[in-house]
Amino acid sequence: MKNILVIGAGRSATALIDYLKKYIGDKELQLTIADADLALAQQKAGNAGGRVRAISLDIFKEEELNQHISQADVVVSMVPAAFHPLVAKPCISHKKHMLSASYVSDEIRALDEQARQAGVLILKECGLDPGIDHMTAMEAIDKIKAAGGKLLAFRSYTGGLIAPESDTNPWGYKFTWNPRNVVMAGQGTTARYLRNGEYKYVPYHRLFGRLEQIEIEGYAPFEGYPNRDSLSYLQIYGIEDIPTMLRGTLRKRGYCDAWASLVQLGLTDDSFKMEGLEGMTLREFTNSFLSYDPSLSVEEKFCRMMDVSPKSDLFKRIVWLGLFSKEPVPVSKASPAQVLQAILEEKWKLEPQDKDMVVMQHIFDWEEQGEQKRLYASLVSLGDDQLHTAMAKTVGWPLAIVVSLLLEGKIERRGVCTPVTPDLYKPVLEELRELGVTFIEKVVSVPAAKK
Amino acid sequence: MKNILVIGAGRSATALIDYLKKYIGDKELQLTIADADLALAQQKAGNAGGRVRAISLDIFKEEELNQHISQADVVVSMVPAAFHPLVAKPCISHKKHMLSASYVSDEIRALDEQARQAGVLILKECGLDPGIDHMTAMEAIDKIKAAGGKLLAFRSYTGGLIAPESDTNPWGYKFTWNPRNVVMAGQGTTARYLRNGEYKYVPYHRLFGRLEQIEIEGYAPFEGYPNRDSLSYLQIYGIEDIPTMLRGTLRKRGYCDAWASLVQLGLTDDSFKMEGLEGMTLREFTNSFLSYDPSLSVEEKFCRMMDVSPKSDLFKRIVWLGLFSKEPVPVSKASPAQVLQAILEEKWKLEPQDKDMVVMQHIFDWEEQGEQKRLYASLVSLGDDQLHTAMAKTVGWPLAIVVSLLLEGKIERRGVCTPVTPDLYKPVLEELRELGVTFIEKVVSVPAAKK
C-alpha cells in the first residue's frame, strides 16, 4: 500500500488534506498527516477511517523524520519555507518524491543533481503564487509562441483579498493571511521590473505609488503595486527578450495610496523599539511621526505632509484606523510596525462568517501576423468559509493533484523543478479547471499607438 | 622607559602621532607605531629617531598582538570599530590602558568590571564626535546645573565639511572622510529625538527634509539633519528630564534638499545589484528610477517627482552631478549606492590643495532665576593640508592628550568609560584650547514666547 505523507497540518493544508482524503477513497493508499501539534493533525485527519492517520512529528528530530519519510512514497512539505531543506535531504536519501508550495532556495536548487540520481522529483513553487501563476503563464506563453506570436509584454498581479460580500470596511481589506507579511510587504529592497525595454527601479518608500489599475468584470476595481523582483522571471519563463515584464500584488482600489501614507509616516519600520508607548494615545503615536508644530492639529499636519484634503478617501481611511483617536496604543515596547500590526489586527479582523477571495490577472501583449493583441486572463476564487478558504484551496489543490499524478505514474520529470513545463502544468490545470479554478480569458486587439 | 603603542597608522592617526612624537621629546618615553602595512607605519614614524619606531602588526594574530601589548603602557587603538574588542581584551589581561575614538559597543561595555579589577582605563568615544562633543556638552551642562539652571533643550550638530576657501562646487561638499559612510548616512533605521516633551521619529526617506537652520558668524549658513538616536544621550549626559534633545549632522545650506531627492529616487539603496549597467548612460541610470512616460524628458520627470522648477538650486545641483548627462555609468554590476558613490567620488574629489573643516554647534536652552537663556557654543576647526586635516586633529588630539595625562598619573578613573566626567573633560579641553580648538560662546536671552 502506497503512503502519502503530509508534513504540517496548519491553515494552508486544509484543502490539500481534504482533496487527498477524497482521492484515496477505496484505493490502496494511505495518508499520514504529521504535525508537531498532534491535536491539529488529528483534527485535520478527522474520522476518515484507518487509512488516514495523524501522527506527531518534530522535523528537528532527524531520526523520527527519517523514519516517517522512509515509510512514505510521496511527501508534501507544508513546513515554513526556511525548513524545506531539512525535509528535502532525507527525501532524496530515501528516494521519495517531495512537493512544496514555497520558493526554490539556492540550497534546494543545489540538490538537483542528487535528486536526479536518486530518481526523485523535488517539485517546488507548486501552490498559488508561486504555482498557479507559473502554470497559467507558461500555458499562455507556450500557446502564443506556438502560434508564431512575438511577446511584447507580460504583467501579472495576484492578491489574497476579502470576498465582496465580506468587504465591510473602507480599506477593502481584511487579514486573510499572515498579518506581519502584509505590514512588512515590499520592505528591505528596491522593486525592479522591465517596461518597454527600460529597467525600472522603485524604492520601498515609493512602491505603493507606482500603481497599475486592474479591472475584472463583475468586481470592484483593483490596483496593483510591483513585487520585489520581476526580472528573475525572464529566465524562469524563457522570455529573456520581452520588453515589458512586471509581477505585482493586487489590492482593492484606494488601498495603496492610503498604505503609502503609513509608509511615508514611518509606521512600517521594524528596526527599533519605540519609547514611551505606555500611556500613549494613538493620536500621540501618529503625532510622533509628524513634525513639531503646536499651531497645527495632528490631522492638519498629516494632511499637509500627505498633500491631501480632510475630505479625501485617503484621510478617511486613516481616520477609520483610529490613528487620530485618543484610544491607547495597544502594545508597549514595540517597533512602529508592531504597533501598526496590533492596530490592524483589530481593525482588519476576519469575522466568523467572512470569506476570502484570491484574484489573479495576467496581461499578455504580443504581435501576431502584423497585429498587436492583448490577452487578459483573470481568476477569481472565493473561499467557502474560514477553514476552506480560497487561499487554502488554490495553494493546496495543485500540490494534491501532483500527488495523484505521481502515484498514477503520470509524471516522469525528476530533479529539482517548478511547474513551468507542459508535462506538469497541463494535467494540473486540467484538473484545477474541473475543480472550478478557471481563468476567464479575453483577447483584444491593441491599436499600434497604445503600445 | 614607558612605551606608547598606537595600533593603526591610517589617515585619522596623523595628528595623534605628530602630537605624541612632539610630546615624548626628551622624556623617558617610547612611541611604537603599529600597522598591518609596515610602510605606512614607517612613513608616519618618519625619522624622529630611536624612540619612535614602526612595526608591522596583524591584530588577527593573537600571539603577536599580545606580545606588543604586553610591552606597552598605554595603547591607542585606531583600528576599525568592529575590531576594538580584539585589542581591549589583551589590554585588560596585560593591565594596560586602552584609548579609542569609537563608540562603546555592548561587548566593550561588558568588560567594565574586568577592567576595574585589572586597574586599567578603557576610554572610548574620545575623538571628535563622539569625543569633543561629549566633553564640551558636559562642561556646559555641569556649569548650567551648578548655577541652578533648569535645562530645557539641548541640540548639537557636527559636520565634517570642506573649508570655505576650498568650497568650489554647488553642493558645498567634498569627501573629506569615508565616501561610503556619506552615501549610507542615516540608512537602516528611523531617527529619533525629543522635542518639547514629544518623542519624534523620522524615517530615512524623510530624514533630509527635517532640517534645522544653523548659523555661525563669518561662515556661509549651515543646516542640520537628525542623527539616528538622540534619545540614548539623555542617560549618558544625565539629563533624563530635558524636554528637547537632538543630535544631528551639519551640511552647508542646500545640500540636504538635493540629497533628499537622491534618496527619493532610490539612488542610495545598497541592497541589490542593478541590471544592464554596462553601456548605460547616467541619464538612463537616472531614468530607471523614474516612472515610464515617453512624453516627458528625464529632466521633466525628475522635476515633477520632486515638485521643483528646472531653475531651482536643487535641480542645478543634480544637473551638476551629471545625472542627466550621456556620460557612461562609471561602474557595472553595482548597487544604486555603489553607482552613486562612484559618481560622487569623481565630483566631490578633494584637490591636492583642498583643506577640510570641522564644525560643531551646541545650542542649550535653560531657565535661570526666572529668565530663559540660550547658549550657542560653536567650534570651527580648519585643516592645514590633506595630511593634517581638521578631522585628524580633532579626532587625534583628545586621545593624545589623555595618553599624556595617563603617563603623568593625572587620571585616576578606571574601567570602561567615556569622557563625560570633569576629571576627564576638564584637562583635555584645557589643553585643546591651547591647541586652538576653541568654542566661541554666545549667550542670549530668549523671550518666553520663543520657547
mmCIF file of N, CA, C and O in Angstrom, chain B residues 15-66:
data_model
loop_
_atom_site.group_PDB
_atom_site.id
_atom_site.type_symbol
_atom_site.label_atom_id
_atom_site.label_comp_id
_atom_site.label_asym_id
_atom_site.label_seq_id
_atom_site.Cartn_x
_atom_site.Cartn_y
_atom_site.Cartn_z
ATOM 1 N N ALA B 15 47.537 63.238 13.191
ATOM 2 C CA ALA B 15 47.691 64.297 14.199
ATOM 3 C C ALA B 15 48.001 63.700 15.563
ATOM 4 O O ALA B 15 48.778 64.264 16.346
ATOM 5 N N LEU B 16 47.401 62.554 15.841
ATOM 6 C CA LEU B 16 47.676 61.831 17.086
ATOM 7 C C LEU B 16 49.173 61.513 17.201
ATOM 8 O O LEU B 16 49.812 61.795 18.221
ATOM 9 N N ILE B 17 49.709 60.949 16.138
ATOM 10 C CA ILE B 17 51.119 60.531 16.130
ATOM 11 C C ILE B 17 52.045 61.747 16.212
ATOM 12 O O ILE B 17 53.009 61.763 16.978
ATOM 13 N N ASP B 18 51.700 62.789 15.452
ATOM 14 C CA ASP B 18 52.528 64.005 15.489
ATOM 15 C C ASP B 18 52.568 64.598 16.902
ATOM 16 O O ASP B 18 53.624 65.021 17.385
ATOM 17 N N TYR B 19 51.386 64.639 17.541
ATOM 18 C CA TYR B 19 51.320 65.160 18.909
ATOM 19 C C TYR B 19 52.216 64.329 19.827
ATOM 20 O O TYR B 19 52.998 64.869 20.616
ATOM 21 N N LEU B 20 52.100 63.007 19.709
ATOM 22 C CA LEU B 20 52.841 62.127 20.622
ATOM 23 C C LEU B 20 54.352 62.190 20.370
ATOM 24 O O LEU B 20 55.148 62.147 21.308
ATOM 25 N N LYS B 21 54.741 62.317 19.108
ATOM 26 C CA LYS B 21 56.169 62.437 18.783
ATOM 27 C C LYS B 21 56.749 63.684 19.460
ATOM 28 O O LYS B 21 57.825 63.643 20.050
ATOM 29 N N LYS B 22 55.993 64.789 19.362
ATOM 30 C CA LYS B 22 56.451 66.027 19.980
ATOM 31 C C LYS B 22 56.451 65.872 21.512
ATOM 32 O O LYS B 22 57.354 66.337 22.198
ATOM 33 N N TYR B 23 55.404 65.165 22.022
ATOM 34 C CA TYR B 23 55.255 65.017 23.475
ATOM 35 C C TYR B 23 56.419 64.244 24.094
ATOM 36 O O TYR B 23 56.936 64.629 25.145
ATOM 37 N N ILE B 24 56.817 63.152 23.454
ATOM 38 C CA ILE B 24 57.869 62.340 24.100
ATOM 39 C C ILE B 24 59.191 63.108 24.154
ATOM 40 O O ILE B 24 59.924 62.985 25.115
ATOM 41 N N GLY B 25 59.413 63.961 23.152
ATOM 42 C CA GLY B 25 60.583 64.856 23.173
ATOM 43 C C GLY B 25 61.801 64.177 23.798
ATOM 44 O O GLY B 25 62.260 63.138 23.308
ATOM 45 N N ASP B 26 62.260 64.737 24.908
ATOM 46 C CA ASP B 26 63.427 64.166 25.578
ATOM 47 C C ASP B 26 63.029 63.282 26.750
ATOM 48 O O ASP B 26 63.863 62.848 27.526
ATOM 49 N N LYS B 27 61.710 63.103 26.917
ATOM 50 C CA LYS B 27 61.247 62.328 28.080
ATOM 51 C C LYS B 27 61.658 60.860 27.931
ATOM 52 O O LYS B 27 61.980 60.385 26.860
ATOM 53 N N GLU B 28 61.575 60.175 29.054
ATOM 54 C CA GLU B 28 61.919 58.750 29.060
ATOM 55 C C GLU B 28 60.743 57.962 28.508
ATOM 56 O O GLU B 28 60.092 57.215 29.232
ATOM 57 N N LEU B 29 60.430 58.159 27.264
ATOM 58 C CA LEU B 29 59.248 57.541 26.659
ATOM 59 C C LEU B 29 59.585 56.975 25.299
ATOM 60 O O LEU B 29 60.476 57.479 24.605
ATOM 61 N N GLN B 30 58.812 55.959 24.946
ATOM 62 C CA GLN B 30 58.983 55.358 23.630
ATOM 63 C C GLN B 30 57.620 55.330 22.938
ATOM 64 O O GLN B 30 56.589 55.124 23.590
ATOM 65 N N LEU B 31 57.626 55.549 21.624
ATOM 66 C CA LEU B 31 56.373 55.500 20.863
ATOM 67 C C LEU B 31 56.500 54.414 19.797
ATOM 68 O O LEU B 31 57.427 54.461 18.983
ATOM 69 N N THR B 32 55.567 53.451 19.824
ATOM 70 C CA THR B 32 55.575 52.384 18.826
ATOM 71 C C THR B 32 54.355 52.538 17.930
ATOM 72 O O THR B 32 53.221 52.575 18.417
ATOM 73 N N ILE B 33 54.596 52.659 16.640
ATOM 74 C CA ILE B 33 53.504 52.831 15.683
ATOM 75 C C ILE B 33 53.334 51.526 14.920
ATOM 76 O O ILE B 33 54.239 51.102 14.200
ATOM 77 N N ALA B 34 52.170 50.902 15.115
ATOM 78 C CA ALA B 34 51.945 49.575 14.540
ATOM 79 C C ALA B 34 50.856 49.631 13.475
ATOM 80 O O ALA B 34 49.843 50.293 13.643
ATOM 81 N N ASP B 35 51.098 48.934 12.383
ATOM 82 C CA ASP B 35 50.077 48.835 11.346
ATOM 83 C C ASP B 35 50.323 47.542 10.571
ATOM 84 O O ASP B 35 51.465 47.058 10.509
ATOM 85 N N ALA B 36 49.270 46.989 10.000
ATOM 86 C CA ALA B 36 49.425 45.805 9.158
ATOM 87 C C ALA B 36 50.326 46.163 7.975
ATOM 88 O O ALA B 36 51.059 45.332 7.455
ATOM 89 N N ASP B 37 50.275 47.442 7.566
ATOM 90 C CA ASP B 37 51.088 47.954 6.467
ATOM 91 C C ASP B 37 52.324 48.642 7.066
ATOM 92 O O ASP B 37 52.256 49.789 7.494
ATOM 93 N N LEU B 38 53.455 47.920 7.080
ATOM 94 C CA LEU B 38 54.662 48.451 7.738
ATOM 95 C C LEU B 38 55.118 49.764 7.109
ATOM 96 O O LEU B 38 55.516 50.693 7.811
ATOM 97 N N ALA B 39 55.008 49.862 5.789
ATOM 98 C CA ALA B 39 55.465 51.075 5.094
ATOM 99 C C ALA B 39 54.685 52.295 5.590
ATOM 100 O O ALA B 39 55.249 53.377 5.791
ATOM 101 N N LEU B 40 53.380 52.101 5.815
ATOM 102 C CA LEU B 40 52.543 53.197 6.316
ATOM 103 C C LEU B 40 52.991 53.600 7.719
ATOM 104 O O LEU B 40 53.121 54.796 8.029
ATOM 105 N N ALA B 41 53.251 52.611 8.571
ATOM 106 C CA ALA B 41 53.713 52.887 9.929
ATOM 107 C C ALA B 41 55.052 53.627 9.892
ATOM 108 O O ALA B 41 55.261 54.595 10.637
ATOM 109 N N GLN B 42 55.944 53.188 8.989
ATOM 110 C CA GLN B 42 57.258 53.835 8.865
ATOM 111 C C GLN B 42 57.132 55.278 8.410
ATOM 112 O O GLN B 42 57.796 56.178 8.902
ATOM 113 N N GLN B 43 56.217 55.478 7.455
ATOM 114 C CA GLN B 43 56.002 56.825 6.926
ATOM 115 C C GLN B 43 55.543 57.758 8.042
ATOM 116 O O GLN B 43 56.006 58.892 8.166
ATOM 117 N N LYS B 44 54.611 57.259 8.899
ATOM 118 C CA LYS B 44 54.094 58.096 9.986
ATOM 119 C C LYS B 44 55.155 58.291 11.074
ATOM 120 O O LYS B 44 55.190 59.323 11.736
ATOM 121 N N ALA B 45 56.015 57.270 11.269
ATOM 122 C CA ALA B 45 57.072 57.394 12.280
ATOM 123 C C ALA B 45 58.102 58.427 11.832
ATOM 124 O O ALA B 45 58.645 59.179 12.634
ATOM 125 N N GLY B 46 58.321 58.495 10.520
ATOM 126 C CA GLY B 46 59.284 59.450 9.966
ATOM 127 C C GLY B 46 60.672 59.142 10.499
ATOM 128 O O GLY B 46 60.961 58.040 10.952
ATOM 129 N N ASN B 47 61.539 60.167 10.523
ATOM 130 C CA ASN B 47 62.899 59.931 11.029
ATOM 131 C C ASN B 47 63.076 60.637 12.358
ATOM 132 O O ASN B 47 63.964 61.439 12.551
ATOM 133 N N ALA B 48 62.155 60.339 13.281
ATOM 134 C CA ALA B 48 62.157 61.017 14.581
ATOM 135 C C ALA B 48 63.190 60.441 15.529
ATOM 136 O O ALA B 48 63.363 60.926 16.631
ATOM 137 N N GLY B 49 63.849 59.378 15.099
ATOM 138 C CA GLY B 49 64.911 58.842 15.955
ATOM 139 C C GLY B 49 64.524 57.555 16.649
ATOM 140 O O GLY B 49 63.429 57.036 16.463
ATOM 141 N N GLY B 50 65.421 57.079 17.472
ATOM 142 C CA GLY B 50 65.335 55.743 18.047
ATOM 143 C C GLY B 50 64.148 55.484 18.935
ATOM 144 O O GLY B 50 63.735 54.334 19.095
ATOM 145 N N ARG B 51 63.549 56.549 19.540
ATOM 146 C CA ARG B 51 62.462 56.277 20.467
ATOM 147 C C ARG B 51 61.088 56.271 19.800
ATOM 148 O O ARG B 51 60.076 56.090 20.456
ATOM 149 N N VAL B 52 61.071 56.484 18.503
ATOM 150 C CA VAL B 52 59.839 56.314 17.724
ATOM 151 C C VAL B 52 60.090 55.190 16.739
ATOM 152 O O VAL B 52 60.981 55.295 15.895
ATOM 153 N N ARG B 53 59.395 54.090 16.881
ATOM 154 C CA ARG B 53 59.659 53.002 15.948
ATOM 155 C C ARG B 53 58.375 52.508 15.311
ATOM 156 O O ARG B 53 57.279 52.608 15.866
ATOM 157 N N ALA B 54 58.526 52.021 14.100
ATOM 158 C CA ALA B 54 57.384 51.495 13.343
ATOM 159 C C ALA B 54 57.477 49.984 13.335
ATOM 160 O O ALA B 54 58.555 49.426 13.163
ATOM 161 N N ILE B 55 56.356 49.313 13.538
ATOM 162 C CA ILE B 55 56.361 47.847 13.450
ATOM 163 C C ILE B 55 55.171 47.376 12.613
ATOM 164 O O ILE B 55 54.186 48.091 12.443
ATOM 165 N N SER B 56 55.320 46.166 12.100
ATOM 166 C CA SER B 56 54.212 45.543 11.381
ATOM 167 C C SER B 56 53.418 44.729 12.394
ATOM 168 O O SER B 56 53.978 43.976 13.181
ATOM 169 N N LEU B 57 52.099 44.922 12.421
ATOM 170 C CA LEU B 57 51.278 44.193 13.399
ATOM 171 C C LEU B 57 49.954 43.772 12.762
ATOM 172 O O LEU B 57 49.214 44.595 12.233
ATOM 173 N N ASP B 58 49.693 42.496 12.821
ATOM 174 C CA ASP B 58 48.417 41.951 12.345
ATOM 175 C C ASP B 58 47.574 41.631 13.577
ATOM 176 O O ASP B 58 47.875 40.693 14.312
ATOM 177 N N ILE B 59 46.528 42.429 13.797
ATOM 178 C CA ILE B 59 45.755 42.266 15.043
ATOM 179 C C ILE B 59 45.026 40.925 15.109
ATOM 180 O O ILE B 59 44.524 40.544 16.151
ATOM 181 N N PHE B 60 44.955 40.229 13.978
ATOM 182 C CA PHE B 60 44.284 38.924 13.985
ATOM 183 C C PHE B 60 45.232 37.803 14.418
ATOM 184 O O PHE B 60 44.803 36.670 14.568
ATOM 185 N N LYS B 61 46.513 38.136 14.582
ATOM 186 C CA LYS B 61 47.475 37.149 15.106
ATOM 187 C C LYS B 61 47.611 37.392 16.606
ATOM 188 O O LYS B 61 48.312 38.307 17.046
ATOM 189 N N GLU B 62 46.958 36.558 17.366
ATOM 190 C CA GLU B 62 46.793 36.778 18.795
ATOM 191 C C GLU B 62 48.124 36.892 19.536
ATOM 192 O O GLU B 62 48.313 37.782 20.375
ATOM 193 N N GLU B 63 49.048 36.005 19.189
ATOM 194 C CA GLU B 63 50.309 35.969 19.918
ATOM 195 C C GLU B 63 51.097 37.256 19.712
ATOM 196 O O GLU B 63 51.575 37.877 20.657
ATOM 197 N N GLU B 64 51.171 37.657 18.445
ATOM 198 C CA GLU B 64 51.863 38.876 18.049
ATOM 199 C C GLU B 64 51.262 40.088 18.784
ATOM 200 O O GLU B 64 51.975 40.928 19.338
ATOM 201 N N LEU B 65 49.917 40.146 18.762
ATOM 202 C CA LEU B 65 49.207 41.260 19.385
ATOM 203 C C LEU B 65 49.495 41.299 20.885
ATOM 204 O O LEU B 65 49.811 42.347 21.455
ATOM 205 N N ASN B 66 49.427 40.124 21.542
ATOM 206 C CA ASN B 66 49.684 40.026 22.978
ATOM 207 C C ASN B 66 51.093 40.477 23.324
ATOM 208 O O ASN B 66 51.307 41.198 24.300
#
